Amino acid sequence: MTGRTFVQIPGPTNIPERVQRAMHRPMVDHRGQAFAGFTKALLPRVRQLFRSEQGTPLLFPSSGTGALESALVNLFSPGDKLLAYNIGQFSAGTVNMAQQLGLHVEEVVLPWGSAINPDALHAVLAADTGHSIAGVLTIHNETATGVTNDIAGIRQAMERAGHPALLMVDTVSGVGCIDFRFDAWGVDVAVTGSQKGLMLPPGLGVLCVGDRALRAAGQSRTHKSYFDWAPHLLLNRQGYFPYTPPTSLLYGLAESLDMLFEEGLEHVHARHARLAEGVRRAVKAWGLSLLAIQPERASNVVSTVKLPEGIDGAALLAHAETRLGLSLGAGLGPVAGKAFRIGHLGALNELEVLATLGGIEMALHHAGVKLSLGSGVRAAQEWFLSEA
Ligand code: PLP
């Protein structure tokens, strides 16, 4: 197919040319002086991404899942009790991982499309008068359902309960796209990956770790080796890593952070909000609805769209890909084949969203969904014009 393809899945996202060029360079000596200087300048800027003054950044050559595992094995010990929310495929994955690591998880399973209710969380923690819960596992943006949680509200609920549990946040599809405030929200450890808001190829796990979490890490009795934070903390201070770091990705990260800070994080968030609203208006114009139950918790990163009864989601996506060169996210878990996901994150602008919406209309029409061609594109155009 000539022309560019549209990979509008909720990560990996489009890699800006600037970032590609920054990675396209000869290998460097990762134990040399130049690289040490580079790393020392990079790490404080990672902290800045998370909006933290004191947090300690950590970088792992892994996808987001590896970084999540590193947090669990460094913070907690076998048998520790965790309160965790399962609101979709990715939050469920972390619950499962914690269980496999021998942690005792008090799992709250909510219907797909739900957000975590801080008041309900408060009730659970207030009832834990003996403070047996060591950590609360939350997800900032559930990429499977297109729901964003109120992390500030969750921290406030923990404080109201006077509970000392650590707050761990999976913001793999949040930070770099939507507002995330490590310090202001009292997050203890935040985890992300390179392939979403950071506009990089997959393969880099990124964490921000607060002081309380660092102290807990010193006491964890969980066996670990590759993901042990201790040698990273030691060597990072000198600009090095305990093993060969993914140097190309790190050069890409420096560039993508430049891009995010040049645009300004507030503007990045506002852009995501504007584009997401255009998508939501298009979905409404098509007569379809989102999986997100509360409209105010609908994600500015990804929209999970329910398909009408009898429409085959897998066939819809296959047609979009092969006929139009448009990749969309599949419905996952209980909504596999019954919903699809539109990724509207990363390096993206209004015209790219309009093209995506135009392609989706064609694919929906082909799949037998009754809609008026152009209706979604028009609704988004009108929104973008009103915002101009
Ligand atoms: N958490 C969330 C919210 C995600 O969106 C993803 C991946 O999409 C993951 C965790 C897992 O990350 P990775 O696939 O990079 O291991």
Tab-separated table of N, CA and C and ligand atoms in Angstrom, residues 63-65 68 90 139 141 143 170 172-173 195-196, ligand 1:
chain	number	residue	atom	x	y	z
A	63	SER	N	9.659	-4.326	28.677
A	63	SER	CA	8.402	-3.616	28.407
A	63	SER	C	7.832	-3.154	29.748
A	64	GLY	N	6.671	-2.552	29.713
A	64	GLY	CA	6.053	-2.050	30.946
A	64	GLY	C	5.853	-3.150	31.974
A	65	THR	N	5.551	-4.345	31.511
A	65	THR	CA	5.289	-5.465	32.417
A	65	THR	C	6.520	-5.752	33.284
A	68	LEU	N	6.732	-3.227	35.968
A	68	LEU	CA	5.723	-3.512	37.004
A	68	LEU	C	6.225	-4.632	37.914
A	90	PHE	N	-5.492	-5.061	31.699
A	90	PHE	CA	-4.143	-4.725	32.157
A	90	PHE	C	-4.062	-4.691	33.685
A	139	ILE	N	-4.402	1.402	38.645
A	139	ILE	CA	-4.055	1.675	37.250
A	139	ILE	C	-4.580	3.064	36.915
A	141	ASN	N	-4.690	4.583	33.756
A	141	ASN	CA	-5.529	4.540	32.559
A	141	ASN	C	-5.644	3.075	32.122
A	143	THR	N	-6.146	0.615	29.637
A	143	THR	CA	-6.074	0.684	28.172
A	143	THR	C	-7.071	-0.253	27.495
A	170	ASP	N	0.127	1.972	37.946
A	170	ASP	CA	0.477	1.615	36.568
A	170	ASP	C	-0.015	2.762	35.687
A	172	VAL	N	1.252	3.112	32.539
A	172	VAL	CA	1.868	2.732	31.262
A	172	VAL	C	1.228	3.520	30.105
A	173	SER	N	-0.086	3.693	30.152
A	173	SER	CA	-0.733	4.441	29.062
A	173	SER	C	-1.244	5.796	29.552
A	195	GLN	N	6.461	2.840	24.799
A	195	GLN	CA	5.782	2.794	23.491
A	195	GLN	C	4.449	3.529	23.409
A	196	LYS	N	4.177	4.392	24.405
A	196	LYS	CA	2.877	5.080	24.368
A	196	LYS	C	3.100	6.591	24.352
B	1	PLP	N1	-0.466	-1.602	31.778
B	1	PLP	C1	-1.148	-0.900	30.855
B	1	PLP	C2	-2.112	0.136	31.307
B	1	PLP	C3	-0.943	-1.139	29.498
B	1	PLP	O1	-1.617	-0.436	28.586
B	1	PLP	C4	-0.005	-2.117	29.104
B	1	PLP	C5	0.221	-2.406	27.688
B	1	PLP	O2	-0.491	-1.985	26.825
B	1	PLP	C6	0.675	-2.811	30.110
B	1	PLP	C7	0.437	-2.526	31.419
B	1	PLP	C8	1.698	-3.831	29.749
B	1	PLP	O3	2.775	-3.169	29.204
B	1	PLP	P1	3.767	-3.887	28.169
B	1	PLP	O4	2.922	-4.440	27.077
B	1	PLP	O5	4.660	-2.762	27.739
B	1	PLP	O6	4.486	-4.933	28.931
